[in-house]
XYZ file of C-alpha atoms in Angstrom:
482
model
C 11.720 -88.331 -46.445
C 9.836 -90.577 -43.929
C 12.666 -89.107 -41.234
C 11.536 -85.827 -42.030
C 7.847 -86.358 -41.655
C 8.253 -87.971 -38.274
C 10.099 -85.032 -36.907
C 7.787 -82.844 -38.424
C 5.016 -84.558 -36.697
C 6.991 -84.727 -33.150
C 7.480 -80.722 -33.845
C 3.727 -80.255 -34.718
C 2.481 -82.754 -31.784
C 5.226 -80.524 -29.363
C 3.480 -77.443 -30.186
C 0.256 -78.655 -29.772
C 0.878 -80.052 -26.163
C 2.727 -76.645 -25.745
C -0.385 -74.526 -26.857
C -2.764 -76.676 -24.753
C -0.863 -76.200 -21.417
C -0.732 -72.524 -22.171
C -4.130 -72.629 -22.888
C -5.120 -74.714 -19.358
C -2.700 -72.472 -17.827
C -4.497 -69.423 -18.781
C -7.908 -70.752 -18.001
C -6.414 -72.000 -14.540
C -5.053 -68.350 -13.927
C -8.356 -66.601 -15.002
C -10.415 -68.853 -12.622
C -7.996 -68.039 -9.556
C -8.318 -64.315 -10.526
C -11.980 -64.728 -10.378
C -12.448 -66.124 -7.200
C -9.853 -63.926 -5.779
C -11.785 -60.649 -6.790
C -14.618 -62.583 -5.326
C -13.323 -63.146 -2.187
C -12.366 -59.407 -1.891
C -15.760 -57.798 -3.271
C -17.881 -60.011 -0.929
C -15.499 -58.769 1.998
C -15.738 -55.178 0.925
C -19.572 -55.348 1.029
C -19.539 -56.540 4.332
C -17.433 -54.061 5.759
C -19.152 -51.340 3.840
C -22.088 -52.651 5.985
C -20.766 -52.066 8.571
C -20.019 -48.905 10.149
C -18.420 -49.792 13.205
C -16.376 -52.606 11.486
C -15.262 -49.290 9.352
C -14.257 -47.815 12.452
C -12.241 -50.686 13.924
C -10.313 -50.889 11.082
C -8.987 -47.279 10.909
C -11.372 -45.760 8.490
C -13.359 -42.703 8.930
C -16.274 -43.779 6.157
C -19.733 -43.449 7.735
C -18.041 -42.717 11.284
C -21.134 -40.835 12.118
C -23.630 -43.613 11.785
C -23.578 -47.198 13.609
C -24.848 -50.795 12.639
C -28.114 -52.071 11.668
C -29.227 -53.465 14.918
C -33.191 -54.326 13.801
C -34.261 -57.751 13.142
C -34.677 -57.016 9.586
C -31.134 -57.506 9.106
C -30.959 -60.963 9.909
C -33.252 -62.164 6.491
C -30.777 -60.075 4.413
C -27.834 -61.513 5.481
C -29.609 -64.545 4.712
C -30.327 -63.934 1.668
C -26.804 -62.507 1.041
C -25.431 -65.899 2.365
C -27.464 -67.797 -0.312
C -26.291 -65.293 -3.156
C -22.986 -65.915 -2.258
C -23.101 -69.956 -1.932
C -24.786 -70.464 -4.994
C -22.150 -68.220 -6.830
C -19.382 -70.587 -5.260
C -21.129 -73.476 -6.364
C -22.326 -72.735 -9.905
C -19.821 -70.398 -11.249
C -16.001 -71.528 -9.953
C -14.378 -74.747 -11.412
C -12.402 -75.468 -8.348
C -10.192 -77.905 -10.247
C -8.482 -74.746 -11.840
C -7.868 -73.257 -8.262
C -4.157 -73.025 -6.713
C -4.202 -74.795 -3.451
C -4.317 -71.871 -1.509
C -7.398 -70.817 -3.123
C -9.258 -74.045 -2.869
C -8.707 -73.899 0.652
C -10.066 -70.527 0.658
C -13.099 -71.469 -1.209
C -13.661 -74.564 1.122
C -13.058 -71.953 4.295
C -15.855 -69.762 2.677
C -18.076 -72.280 1.105
C -18.163 -73.712 5.074
C -18.717 -70.523 6.819
C -21.538 -69.515 4.330
C -23.429 -72.710 4.864
C -23.299 -72.611 8.398
C -24.673 -69.481 8.252
C -27.527 -70.817 6.302
C -27.679 -73.588 8.398
C -27.750 -71.359 11.777
C -30.608 -68.848 10.638
C -33.332 -71.101 12.603
C -31.168 -70.315 15.774
C -31.030 -66.478 15.082
C -32.656 -65.617 18.156
C -30.307 -68.032 20.068
C -28.427 -65.510 21.769
C -28.156 -62.622 24.429
C -27.862 -59.604 22.814
C -27.613 -57.751 26.112
C -25.387 -59.957 28.850
C -22.879 -59.233 31.447
C -19.718 -59.824 29.483
C -20.138 -58.498 26.308
C -23.783 -57.137 25.959
C -24.565 -53.570 24.173
C -25.200 -51.754 26.992
C -21.566 -51.902 27.464
C -20.071 -52.380 23.953
C -21.704 -49.252 22.601
C -19.951 -46.717 24.902
C -16.871 -48.711 24.819
C -16.701 -48.748 21.278
C -17.253 -44.475 21.232
C -14.238 -44.254 24.216
C -12.073 -47.184 22.212
C -12.475 -46.645 18.450
C -13.799 -43.602 17.642
C -10.850 -41.284 17.421
C -11.471 -37.829 16.670
C -8.634 -35.917 14.968
C -11.026 -33.191 13.433
C -13.888 -31.034 13.841
C -15.536 -33.693 11.539
C -14.665 -36.440 13.513
C -16.175 -34.753 16.797
C -19.435 -34.357 14.893
C -19.503 -37.537 13.685
C -19.005 -38.571 17.331
C -21.962 -36.233 18.191
C -24.283 -37.828 15.555
C -23.691 -41.462 17.108
C -24.711 -40.159 20.083
C -27.787 -38.901 18.720
C -27.946 -42.522 16.888
C -28.106 -44.049 20.324
C -31.977 -43.822 20.675
C -32.533 -45.716 17.377
C -29.854 -48.621 18.025
C -31.615 -49.264 21.643
C -35.109 -48.862 20.329
C -34.201 -51.799 17.745
C -31.991 -53.668 20.792
C -34.943 -53.550 22.521
C -36.997 -55.196 20.028
C -34.123 -57.473 19.794
C -34.980 -58.840 23.332
C -38.383 -58.945 23.121
C -38.770 -61.170 19.822
C -36.253 -63.498 21.763
C -38.641 -63.460 24.804
C -41.265 -64.325 22.198
C -39.476 -67.445 21.084
C -38.574 -68.789 24.460
C -35.418 -67.075 24.807
C -34.517 -65.153 28.007
C -31.277 -64.517 29.892
C -31.203 -66.330 33.756
C -32.077 -63.735 36.191
C -28.330 -63.077 37.498
C -28.012 -61.045 34.390
C -30.665 -58.412 34.861
C -28.979 -56.912 37.780
C -25.603 -56.737 36.166
C -26.456 -55.136 32.787
C -28.982 -52.647 34.550
C -26.238 -51.808 36.629
C -23.811 -51.310 33.724
C -26.690 -49.158 31.542
C -27.239 -47.046 34.695
C -23.941 -46.493 35.210
C -23.877 -44.850 31.658
C -26.160 -41.860 32.456
C -24.568 -41.218 35.875
C -22.383 -37.889 36.162
C -22.546 -34.537 34.222
C -24.401 -33.864 32.440
C -26.832 -36.556 33.487
C -27.387 -35.273 36.972
C -26.409 -31.704 38.814
C -22.883 -33.409 39.940
C -19.175 -32.418 39.275
C -18.012 -36.161 38.100
C -18.822 -36.303 34.524
C -20.224 -39.135 32.750
C -18.190 -41.544 30.845
C -18.578 -40.676 26.989
C -19.393 -36.647 28.346
C -15.517 -37.176 29.905
C -14.505 -39.024 26.767
C -15.626 -36.730 24.218
C -14.557 -33.521 26.127
C -11.129 -35.027 26.746
C -10.650 -35.657 22.754
C -12.085 -32.401 21.527
C -9.642 -30.038 24.370
C -6.348 -31.848 22.202
C -7.719 -30.458 19.127
C -6.218 -27.459 17.303
C -9.323 -25.219 17.724
C -10.335 -21.915 19.542
C -11.744 -22.041 22.532
C -15.285 -21.315 21.341
C -15.172 -24.025 18.493
C -14.759 -26.379 21.549
C -17.427 -24.821 23.452
C -20.152 -25.252 20.495
C -19.181 -28.668 20.359
C -19.481 -29.834 23.694
C -22.831 -28.165 24.030
C -23.827 -30.203 20.696
C -22.692 -33.166 22.724
C -24.272 -32.273 25.791
C -27.793 -31.782 23.649
C -27.043 -35.203 22.325
C -26.632 -37.363 25.680
C -29.725 -35.456 27.452
C -32.129 -35.552 24.580
C -30.753 -38.949 23.167
C -28.770 -41.269 25.098
C -30.830 -41.123 28.149
C -33.567 -41.635 26.802
C -31.789 -44.580 24.865
C -30.892 -46.406 27.920
C -34.298 -45.418 29.756
C -35.844 -47.647 27.266
C -33.417 -50.314 27.405
C -33.292 -50.318 31.456
C -37.252 -50.489 30.990
C -37.066 -53.259 28.789
C -34.951 -55.086 30.970
C -36.769 -54.365 34.074
C -39.868 -55.754 32.841
C -38.288 -59.037 31.486
C -36.599 -59.283 34.909
C -39.997 -59.966 35.948
C -40.437 -63.061 34.238
C -36.680 -64.365 34.386
C -35.730 -67.537 36.389
C -32.320 -68.847 37.542
C -32.617 -71.587 35.194
C -29.304 -70.656 33.083
C -28.419 -73.893 30.641
C -29.757 -73.549 27.320
C -31.316 -76.590 27.907
C -34.397 -73.936 28.814
C -34.445 -73.054 25.197
C -37.015 -74.637 22.132
C -34.697 -77.628 21.182
C -31.983 -76.523 23.211
C -29.921 -80.088 22.889
C -30.097 -79.565 19.112
C -28.795 -76.101 19.540
C -26.174 -76.945 22.083
C -24.721 -80.161 20.173
C -24.429 -77.394 16.963
C -22.608 -74.892 18.663
C -20.201 -77.473 19.863
C -19.694 -78.241 16.298
C -19.014 -74.888 15.392
C -16.670 -74.133 18.353
C -14.541 -77.316 17.856
C -14.936 -78.258 14.504
C -15.427 -81.795 15.514
C -17.784 -84.222 15.512
C -17.806 -84.909 19.416
C -20.600 -85.340 21.368
C -21.082 -83.539 25.025
C -20.496 -86.485 26.863
C -16.892 -86.958 24.770
C -15.830 -83.289 25.385
C -17.239 -83.625 29.327
C -15.019 -86.917 29.484
C -11.795 -84.896 27.675
C -12.619 -82.080 30.489
C -12.398 -84.444 33.456
C -9.237 -86.227 32.148
C -7.549 -82.661 31.869
C -8.562 -81.696 35.403
C -7.487 -85.303 36.598
C -3.944 -84.514 34.833
C -3.653 -80.775 36.095
C -4.507 -81.691 39.533
C -1.183 -84.097 39.636
C 0.753 -81.328 38.398
C -0.710 -78.766 41.262
C -0.024 -81.387 44.048
C 3.729 -81.514 42.701
C 3.921 -77.796 43.447
C 2.614 -78.178 46.717
C 4.924 -80.922 47.393
C 7.842 -78.991 46.402
C 6.954 -75.682 48.268
C 6.742 -77.373 50.998
C 2.966 -76.741 52.095
C 1.392 -79.333 54.763
C -2.286 -80.123 53.980
C -4.601 -81.453 51.121
C -5.189 -79.740 47.513
C -8.032 -78.241 48.459
C -6.503 -76.874 51.474
C -3.286 -75.498 49.233
C -6.221 -73.860 47.228
C -8.088 -71.975 50.238
C -4.639 -70.623 51.505
C -3.748 -69.540 47.987
C -7.513 -68.006 47.269
C -7.011 -65.958 50.909
C -3.450 -65.462 51.666
C -2.885 -61.579 51.148
C 0.381 -61.956 50.083
C -1.053 -62.881 46.553
C -3.129 -60.046 46.077
C -2.662 -56.213 45.249
C -4.251 -53.850 47.546
C -7.559 -52.755 46.408
C -6.579 -49.224 46.252
C -5.477 -46.804 43.258
C -1.975 -47.969 44.221
C -2.484 -51.627 44.262
C -4.326 -51.177 40.600
C -1.512 -48.791 39.253
C 1.185 -51.777 40.685
C -1.045 -54.705 38.926
C -0.512 -52.959 35.748
C 2.962 -51.875 35.970
C 3.831 -55.534 36.369
C 1.559 -56.509 33.707
C 3.054 -54.120 31.340
C 6.652 -55.314 32.375
C 5.442 -58.701 31.929
C 4.303 -58.504 28.099
C 7.713 -55.624 27.727
C 9.842 -58.388 28.946
C 8.299 -61.232 26.966
C 8.203 -58.824 23.645
C 12.231 -58.655 24.411
C 12.481 -62.747 24.071
C 10.014 -63.387 20.895
C 13.202 -63.546 18.404
C 14.238 -66.939 20.347
C 10.262 -68.417 19.770
C 9.467 -66.885 16.256
C 10.191 -65.840 13.221
C 6.979 -63.878 12.061
C 6.337 -61.309 14.973
C 3.288 -58.424 14.997
C 4.207 -54.797 13.483
C 1.259 -53.476 15.635
C 2.045 -52.777 19.305
C 0.139 -53.389 22.286
C -0.684 -51.547 25.472
C -2.264 -52.908 28.655
C -5.371 -50.947 30.111
C -7.563 -51.447 33.267
C -10.877 -52.108 32.004
C -13.665 -49.128 32.188
C -15.258 -48.216 35.593
C -18.449 -47.937 33.869
C -18.197 -51.678 32.737
C -15.772 -53.219 34.992
C -18.578 -54.688 37.541
C -19.647 -57.326 35.204
C -16.822 -57.493 32.257
C -14.857 -60.658 32.213
C -11.485 -60.878 34.056
C -9.003 -59.677 30.859
C -9.496 -59.529 27.465
C -8.013 -58.580 23.984
C -8.984 -55.859 21.659
C -7.746 -56.016 17.929
C -5.375 -53.357 16.759
C -6.852 -51.345 13.899
C -5.957 -52.334 10.366
C -4.080 -49.209 8.729
C -1.971 -49.442 12.258
C -3.688 -46.116 13.693
C -4.860 -48.190 16.907
C -2.612 -50.821 18.812
C -4.044 -53.711 20.342
C -5.194 -53.806 23.941
C -4.700 -56.097 26.926
C -7.641 -55.440 29.169
C -7.317 -56.206 32.823
C -10.262 -56.287 35.057
C -9.371 -54.627 38.520
C -12.737 -54.125 39.860
C -12.359 -57.002 42.068
C -8.496 -57.380 43.469
C -9.310 -60.874 45.109
C -10.240 -62.216 41.551
C -6.463 -61.267 39.990
C -4.353 -62.854 41.928
C -0.750 -62.357 41.507
C 0.327 -65.697 40.468
C -1.951 -65.515 37.562
C -0.787 -62.358 36.353
C 2.151 -63.661 33.853
C -0.677 -66.635 32.466
C -3.037 -63.656 31.905
C -0.722 -61.207 29.939
C 0.655 -64.246 28.011
C -2.718 -65.362 27.241
C -4.598 -62.306 25.970
C -1.099 -59.954 25.058
C 2.078 -61.425 23.910
C 2.811 -64.232 22.624
C -1.399 -64.864 22.630
C -3.887 -63.421 21.056
C -2.134 -60.421 19.974
C 0.203 -62.162 18.139
C -2.487 -64.325 17.016
C -4.799 -61.843 15.984
C -2.160 -58.871 14.797
C -0.176 -61.400 12.551
C -3.288 -62.825 10.864
C -4.386 -58.984 9.894
C -0.950 -58.685 8.544
C -0.630 -61.277 6.331
C -0.604 -59.816 2.988
C -0.744 -63.593 1.195
C -4.497 -64.626 2.055
C -7.939 -63.069 0.843
C -8.675 -60.617 3.441
C -12.244 -62.846 4.729
C -9.792 -65.267 6.063
C -7.857 -62.469 8.473
C -10.920 -62.084 10.169
C -12.218 -65.587 10.472
C -12.035 -67.151 14.044
C -12.295 -70.843 15.217
C -12.819 -71.301 18.581
C -10.797 -74.198 19.073
C -7.742 -72.497 17.448
C -8.070 -68.945 18.792
C -8.213 -70.347 22.666
C -6.248 -73.058 21.729
C -3.671 -70.897 20.953
C -3.755 -68.532 24.028
C -3.828 -72.040 25.955
C -0.648 -72.829 24.265
C 1.018 -70.063 24.767
C 0.354 -69.640 28.459
C 3.008 -72.748 28.442
C 5.112 -71.724 26.193
C 6.920 -68.835 28.369
C 8.074 -71.809 31.016
C 9.945 -73.222 28.383
C 12.457 -70.013 27.970
C 12.491 -69.718 31.702
C 9.618 -67.487 33.014
C 7.377 -69.025 35.813
C 10.428 -68.830 38.335
C 8.163 -67.822 41.038
């Protein structure tokens, strides 16, 4: 009898343990489902709050609107971050999360904490600058992101033209409040961005000339591809012309006047040391972009060691090719000898683009030797648009649409061909295109194993670290032979 009691007790104990484990697993599943829903909910809220992000993702909702550029958006975003952080800390039991969700939790918590801590630095940037300023980015957005596949898309484009005046009024207020807080770009920036702004409102219909303005040419070309009657196309163009003259031209005049006014007070001081609490802001920025606690001096010393190491490699190349002279002489030779440059002609620019395309195409054919996972999104090579090429960076990358409706784009700036030597062409194409930022960004967007917000969180140390790594990687399979 005692034997049966023991067996019954063991069975009962096992059943209780099994039930507890099942209950615990259900609780864990519930907690994981809860946080996964939270991740997607918050991401959707952010996208829905940004008409421009919706367009970047290939979605047509709100494609007649711009983002909110007013100063009132800063406290709204702060409050949103505080609510989300409180929810994460008070409502989520991290011990019940899967390993992957624990990582996602930490990444979101870290971002929210940084956003809240950085609120005091919300004015410590230049909304209008020579590389990524709104004066060039808004028209570039319309040209590259706003697709016109229907009459509704065309009317949405016109609505965005009409909305430019309000957008630049808000942006001008952003500039003014920054100046009140001691944040004013250095003097060299103003001439470049004013020139960019003036370029947008040059040509027809702003002037009585044959040459078309950038936005008019873009809209007209896109509308011509629609299957509409000539009368319908003419009507759309008339509406766009009116929007350009009555809203876009005044918008840019508002911005230009603001910039011309601030230029009178700008100085040649270019470092953030000139800002109030500039040292504090600089150290905070270092921590954000490197994700380390290295000091500015430590990072500077790393840079000096890297320059010394790279110079040794350069000297070895100089000696290998038989150049007689110092390394400085070698630099001078490579900067000035015509053999290293394409001509500054339309033919020369076309030749550069053709070679860049060939470089990326060749690399694309070899990716299987290096990677298991390849991006589904394609990539195209494009010259920076004329209206902004004078001030834009020498090369950069634009991500593909999330839905696959637009490929990634490697931009090469061909305004000054002396800034685009042949011996840099390969490295630039690898860094910005394949296997560089295109693979890094496109693959991240295509992952289905992580929350959506993680696909669009960028950590500079990784992003540019990957770019640097992929400049060197092709050498391992025999590239860079010249």
